[in-house]
XYZ file of C-alpha atoms in Angstrom:
421
model
C -24.676 -51.910 14.570
C -23.769 -50.834 18.137
C -21.019 -53.484 18.291
C -19.525 -52.195 15.018
C -19.362 -48.677 16.505
C -17.672 -50.006 19.655
C -15.133 -51.974 17.558
C -14.404 -48.878 15.467
C -13.892 -46.755 18.590
C -11.580 -49.405 20.098
C -9.566 -49.430 16.871
C -9.242 -45.603 16.870
C -8.234 -45.590 20.547
C -5.578 -48.213 19.852
C -4.095 -46.123 17.021
C -3.498 -43.114 19.258
C -2.365 -45.233 22.190
C 0.159 -46.993 19.970
C 1.761 -43.644 19.088
C 1.534 -42.435 22.687
C 3.375 -45.559 23.915
C 6.097 -45.249 21.250
C 9.407 -43.883 22.468
C 9.539 -40.125 22.164
C 12.189 -38.713 19.841
C 11.620 -34.965 20.185
C 11.938 -32.980 23.390
C 11.212 -29.651 21.627
C 10.755 -29.825 17.859
C 10.287 -26.012 17.566
C 14.037 -25.586 18.107
C 14.558 -26.998 14.595
C 12.155 -24.527 12.920
C 13.485 -21.639 10.823
C 11.507 -19.184 12.953
C 13.296 -20.156 16.200
C 15.892 -17.687 17.514
C 18.500 -19.507 19.651
C 20.310 -17.947 22.616
C 23.640 -18.334 20.807
C 24.538 -18.148 17.097
C 27.652 -20.195 16.281
C 30.000 -18.796 13.599
C 28.194 -15.478 13.211
C 30.071 -13.367 15.784
C 31.616 -11.126 13.098
C 28.186 -10.351 11.581
C 26.588 -9.881 15.035
C 29.261 -7.374 16.010
C 28.960 -5.540 12.670
C 25.174 -5.155 13.136
C 25.578 -4.155 16.797
C 28.135 -1.491 15.821
C 25.707 -0.040 13.238
C 22.713 -0.021 15.628
C 24.461 1.088 18.867
C 23.827 4.834 18.175
C 20.227 4.146 19.304
C 21.532 3.702 22.865
C 23.167 7.155 22.616
C 19.955 8.750 21.358
C 21.278 9.048 17.782
C 19.753 7.810 14.517
C 21.565 4.664 13.256
C 22.422 4.169 9.603
C 20.200 2.064 7.378
C 21.736 -1.360 6.899
C 21.444 -3.968 4.169
C 22.175 -7.600 4.885
C 23.122 -9.883 1.978
C 23.752 -13.599 1.648
C 22.393 -16.778 0.111
C 19.420 -18.644 1.599
C 20.222 -20.388 4.890
C 23.272 -18.298 5.846
C 21.694 -17.030 9.080
C 20.695 -13.515 7.962
C 17.177 -13.396 9.400
C 17.967 -15.210 12.644
C 20.999 -12.944 13.241
C 19.018 -9.745 12.613
C 16.269 -10.966 14.980
C 18.879 -11.941 17.585
C 20.632 -8.531 17.456
C 17.419 -6.465 17.432
C 16.021 -8.454 20.384
C 19.248 -7.777 22.290
C 19.018 -4.088 21.360
C 15.447 -3.916 22.722
C 16.559 -5.641 25.935
C 19.480 -3.255 26.518
C 17.408 -0.189 25.533
C 14.958 -0.930 28.357
C 17.892 -0.786 30.772
C 18.678 2.760 29.553
C 14.977 3.716 29.367
C 15.145 4.329 25.599
C 11.942 3.351 23.713
C 12.741 1.079 20.748
C 10.198 -0.601 18.468
C 11.296 -3.296 16.003
C 8.858 -4.092 13.189
C 9.648 -7.265 11.215
C 7.977 -7.689 7.802
C 8.445 -10.607 5.387
C 8.203 -8.998 1.934
C 7.367 -12.307 0.279
C 3.987 -11.959 2.039
C 3.779 -8.182 2.621
C 4.627 -7.473 -1.011
C 3.100 -4.074 -1.910
C 3.768 -0.501 -0.812
C 0.261 -0.270 0.674
C 0.640 -3.465 2.728
C 4.032 -2.422 4.087
C 2.694 0.962 5.237
C -0.516 -0.585 6.663
C 1.430 -3.225 8.618
C 3.710 -0.573 10.136
C 0.705 1.540 11.208
C -1.068 -1.528 12.626
C 2.014 -2.448 14.676
C 1.087 0.512 16.923
C -2.653 -0.208 17.144
C -2.307 -1.221 20.813
C -1.305 2.365 21.686
C -3.182 4.328 18.998
C -6.415 2.321 19.084
C -6.418 2.679 15.310
C -6.095 0.083 12.515
C -5.707 0.566 8.765
C -7.619 -1.932 6.589
C -5.286 -4.058 4.443
C -6.996 -2.711 1.292
C -9.045 0.317 0.333
C -7.307 3.485 1.483
C -5.291 5.849 -0.761
C -1.594 5.091 -0.221
C -0.807 8.756 0.546
C -3.375 8.696 3.339
C -1.849 5.562 4.892
C 1.621 7.163 4.731
C 0.310 10.339 6.435
C -1.266 8.198 9.177
C 1.995 6.272 9.590
C 3.953 9.520 10.168
C 1.339 10.776 12.633
C 1.318 7.559 14.702
C 5.097 7.009 14.712
C 5.743 10.644 15.637
C 3.239 10.615 18.542
C 6.184 10.345 20.944
C 9.980 10.155 21.122
C 11.127 6.701 20.065
C 13.365 4.738 17.710
C 11.636 2.574 15.115
C 13.647 -0.117 13.327
C 11.827 -1.539 10.314
C 13.180 -4.924 9.148
C 12.230 -5.723 5.545
C 13.105 -9.387 4.972
C 13.377 -10.522 1.327
C 13.219 -6.848 0.340
C 14.238 -7.676 -3.250
C 10.864 -9.425 -3.771
C 9.013 -6.248 -2.719
C 11.100 -3.993 -4.986
C 10.844 -6.307 -8.022
C 7.062 -6.535 -7.645
C 6.103 -3.027 -6.519
C 9.038 -0.742 -7.357
C 11.239 1.271 -5.006
C 8.843 4.115 -4.042
C 8.275 2.541 -0.631
C 12.030 2.461 0.049
C 12.375 6.087 -1.057
C 9.578 7.142 1.324
C 10.917 5.201 4.318
C 14.532 6.318 3.870
C 13.461 10.002 3.763
C 10.846 9.826 6.508
C 13.217 11.182 9.192
C 13.181 14.596 7.482
C 9.404 14.705 8.110
C 9.432 13.565 11.755
C 9.941 15.686 14.889
C 9.973 13.186 17.776
C 10.697 9.745 16.323
C 13.650 8.373 14.361
C 13.381 5.547 11.812
C 16.023 3.119 10.549
C 15.668 0.468 7.834
C 17.224 -3.003 7.929
C 16.865 -4.702 4.533
C 17.586 -8.422 4.118
C 18.147 -9.888 0.644
C 19.255 -13.155 -0.948
C 20.089 -11.189 -4.121
C 23.598 -9.738 -4.050
C 22.711 -7.577 -7.081
C 19.680 -6.123 -5.324
C 20.857 -2.492 -5.546
C 20.907 -2.691 -9.361
C 17.082 -2.560 -9.237
C 17.085 0.731 -7.338
C 16.649 4.212 -8.784
C 19.719 6.503 -8.254
C 17.608 8.881 -6.088
C 16.803 5.962 -3.758
C 20.445 4.896 -3.609
C 21.497 8.430 -2.668
C 18.941 8.599 0.170
C 19.921 5.232 1.603
C 23.424 6.061 2.908
C 23.333 2.451 4.062
C 25.898 0.106 5.527
C 26.226 -3.480 4.327
C 26.787 -6.762 6.142
C 27.517 -9.830 3.999
C 26.853 -13.364 5.250
C 29.058 -16.080 3.676
C 27.748 -19.677 3.336
C 28.471 -22.134 6.157
C 30.873 -25.025 5.592
C 30.131 -28.597 6.750
C 31.966 -28.181 10.082
C 30.090 -24.981 10.912
C 26.764 -26.618 10.036
C 27.648 -29.542 12.292
C 28.230 -27.134 15.206
C 24.857 -25.439 14.561
C 23.039 -28.778 14.418
C 24.764 -30.105 17.547
C 23.675 -26.998 19.463
C 20.051 -27.307 18.308
C 19.973 -31.116 18.704
C 20.752 -30.865 22.427
C 17.538 -28.874 22.936
C 15.414 -30.591 20.274
C 15.942 -34.321 21.018
C 15.868 -36.562 24.057
C 19.292 -37.961 25.101
C 20.731 -40.888 23.121
C 18.097 -40.924 20.351
C 20.450 -39.624 17.625
C 22.903 -42.025 16.040
C 26.345 -40.368 16.072
C 26.488 -40.324 12.243
C 23.204 -38.395 11.835
C 24.351 -34.823 12.513
C 27.563 -35.067 10.387
C 25.526 -36.532 7.487
C 22.884 -33.778 7.661
C 25.670 -31.166 7.760
C 27.524 -32.719 4.809
C 24.372 -32.940 2.647
C 23.432 -29.317 3.419
C 27.000 -28.070 2.818
C 26.715 -29.611 -0.641
C 23.645 -27.357 -1.118
C 25.659 -24.077 -0.776
C 26.021 -24.240 3.029
C 22.314 -23.855 3.746
C 21.578 -24.044 7.504
C 17.815 -24.125 6.829
C 18.301 -27.218 4.710
C 20.412 -28.824 7.463
C 17.746 -28.098 10.123
C 14.987 -29.435 7.850
C 16.952 -32.643 7.247
C 17.471 -33.197 10.969
C 13.839 -32.433 11.840
C 12.330 -34.589 9.049
C 14.731 -37.441 9.915
C 13.385 -37.356 13.469
C 9.776 -37.216 12.244
C 10.307 -40.277 10.016
C 11.942 -42.207 12.868
C 9.112 -41.252 15.235
C 6.471 -42.303 12.685
C 8.182 -45.675 12.300
C 8.279 -46.147 16.064
C 12.088 -46.385 15.941
C 14.091 -45.945 19.135
C 16.903 -44.097 17.346
C 17.317 -41.701 14.404
C 19.801 -43.294 11.987
C 21.514 -42.515 8.668
C 18.726 -44.406 6.889
C 16.222 -41.867 8.224
C 18.411 -38.995 6.964
C 18.492 -40.435 3.429
C 14.713 -40.892 3.504
C 14.361 -37.296 4.743
C 16.603 -36.056 1.913
C 14.408 -37.796 -0.644
C 11.186 -36.466 0.918
C 12.434 -32.860 1.109
C 13.603 -32.930 -2.520
C 10.221 -34.275 -3.638
C 8.291 -31.714 -1.572
C 10.489 -28.837 -2.799
C 10.133 -29.781 -6.463
C 6.374 -30.209 -6.068
C 6.074 -26.741 -4.514
C 8.193 -25.204 -7.294
C 5.975 -26.749 -9.996
C 2.761 -25.688 -8.220
C 3.883 -22.046 -8.112
C 5.003 -21.785 -11.762
C 3.207 -19.178 -13.940
C 0.493 -20.569 -16.252
C 2.541 -20.478 -19.470
C 5.462 -22.244 -17.772
C 3.057 -24.986 -16.671
C 1.706 -25.398 -20.209
C 5.265 -25.442 -21.584
C 6.242 -28.093 -19.028
C 3.260 -30.217 -20.065
C 4.379 -29.968 -23.711
C 7.725 -31.463 -22.603
C 5.835 -34.178 -20.666
C 3.943 -35.161 -23.847
C 7.167 -35.268 -25.839
C 8.708 -37.480 -23.158
C 5.737 -39.868 -23.146
C 5.974 -40.140 -26.924
C 9.689 -40.949 -26.794
C 10.589 -37.616 -28.445
C 13.127 -36.408 -25.883
C 15.711 -34.977 -26.061
C 13.919 -32.349 -28.155
C 14.993 -28.931 -29.400
C 13.304 -25.603 -28.622
C 11.399 -25.614 -31.932
C 9.834 -29.029 -31.256
C 8.806 -27.982 -27.724
C 7.398 -24.681 -28.989
C 5.255 -26.437 -31.614
C 3.568 -28.616 -28.975
C 3.279 -25.696 -26.518
C 1.529 -23.612 -29.207
C -0.949 -26.418 -29.945
C -1.703 -26.781 -26.228
C -2.347 -23.023 -25.958
C -4.790 -23.303 -28.888
C -6.459 -26.258 -27.153
C -6.781 -24.175 -23.938
C -7.918 -21.103 -25.923
C -4.948 -19.094 -24.592
C -2.805 -16.653 -26.609
C 0.667 -18.278 -26.935
C 3.867 -16.407 -26.115
C 6.531 -15.770 -28.740
C 9.211 -18.403 -29.350
C 11.839 -16.054 -27.886
C 9.853 -15.689 -24.640
C 9.294 -19.456 -24.488
C 13.059 -19.910 -24.886
C 13.474 -17.720 -21.765
C 10.920 -19.885 -19.902
C 12.880 -23.006 -20.901
C 15.997 -21.429 -19.362
C 14.034 -20.678 -16.159
C 12.776 -24.300 -15.928
C 16.371 -25.420 -16.429
C 17.598 -23.144 -13.614
C 14.913 -24.569 -11.305
C 16.125 -28.098 -12.073
C 12.761 -29.252 -13.481
C 14.256 -29.840 -16.932
C 17.749 -30.060 -18.340
C 18.389 -27.766 -21.329
C 21.873 -28.439 -22.627
C 23.414 -26.620 -25.601
C 25.130 -29.109 -27.921
C 27.141 -28.647 -31.100
C 25.815 -30.150 -34.357
C 29.019 -29.441 -36.261
C 28.389 -27.543 -39.482
C 24.676 -27.408 -38.617
C 25.462 -25.102 -35.679
C 24.406 -25.397 -32.056
C 21.062 -26.454 -30.643
C 19.480 -26.919 -27.232
C 18.625 -30.465 -26.151
C 15.787 -30.556 -23.633
C 15.214 -33.424 -21.193
C 12.808 -33.866 -18.286
C 14.206 -34.203 -14.735
C 10.856 -35.036 -13.093
C 8.713 -38.073 -13.898
C 5.659 -37.304 -16.108
C 3.455 -39.086 -13.547
C 4.479 -36.655 -10.779
C 3.760 -33.590 -12.956
C 0.383 -34.969 -14.040
C -0.477 -35.737 -10.429
C 0.202 -32.094 -9.462
C -1.886 -30.834 -12.406
C -4.845 -33.016 -11.363
C -5.410 -30.681 -8.416
C -5.101 -27.492 -10.491
C -8.525 -26.622 -11.898
C -7.093 -24.391 -14.656
C -4.827 -27.186 -15.947
C -7.199 -30.159 -15.771
C -8.221 -29.791 -19.481
C -4.609 -30.605 -20.461
C -4.937 -34.049 -18.885
C -7.697 -34.917 -21.355
C -5.371 -34.459 -24.354
C -5.020 -37.876 -25.969
C -1.327 -38.768 -26.353
C -1.845 -40.689 -29.586
C -3.766 -37.747 -31.015
C -1.123 -35.342 -29.716
C 1.550 -37.378 -31.543
C 0.066 -36.150 -34.846
C 0.926 -32.591 -33.921
C 4.614 -33.162 -34.624
């Protein structure tokens, strides 16, 4: 018994020692994370200068305009805003001007209450006061926020990243309050920086909010392959040890990400995951083969995450398409899919949505790339939608196995289900 324990310990030691002895690939992997703010931002000088021009009134003791930053995912919006606001804080110390920058990700801080509470709690080190993240009346939190911010002369810049998600979920009351707060303050001045992937974001806003914004806009265009290559080369010098990257790796990562709408986040993920795969294999170099494996892994992980976060009815609808696929019934039309979806809702004891709403869900699944819903002409019989599955049924079932609410679907017998059609 004792010998078995010793053998097991020796085996475990050897595992870790094997990885310790392997050649190191990464010098500083954090450089390739989305959250990292580099000392230089290639190909964003125009946007940096635009933001600096809007925020420079702070250094003259004047209130800057609110600013809204637009652009697709991975165009450098967040990192540029963080870079400019950090520089502003650094310069403001030189001129003895107090500046606080509060960064909130509205995908996480997604209600009016949470936004206000997080702003108040940013100052807890000086006020000695903290608002609970639930439980208070919103008006009371807002009153506390004004009191704490206005305790002394200062400039407060509130960055609301992914602001469109907050507005779509909770409405625009929070934006109305924050854009008018300066009329209620004596000592402090507040400015809003909103960041959005949605270029049509302002269409969701009430006219009274739009009129109180008086904002400036900075638009971030997508990167091209050459620009992405420059960004990756800059990060790679800090992230990897010398001579571990094959010369084709960075151009390939840049080209693949440029194909995905010039997404720098995607390019950084590809480079990082390529290095992780090479390190796991004990390879001495990161090669093109590792990049292709990284591309496949990222696509799988992304699709899995998308499916996991679908609303319940979309998941049931997707499973109806899985059953049709397993029974050789694809491509199917909307009516066929709806019939199976309705039966599955009955089986789950859930009220089904209308066929029109399910048709909208089919379009959403199509936009996400989970299915393909193509409109085809049937001549004198009109037009119909042909639905195909883009993900293997096995992968979808495997995801559902870990979702307690969906496990009953996996017990539906396919042969029995076939009789539903």
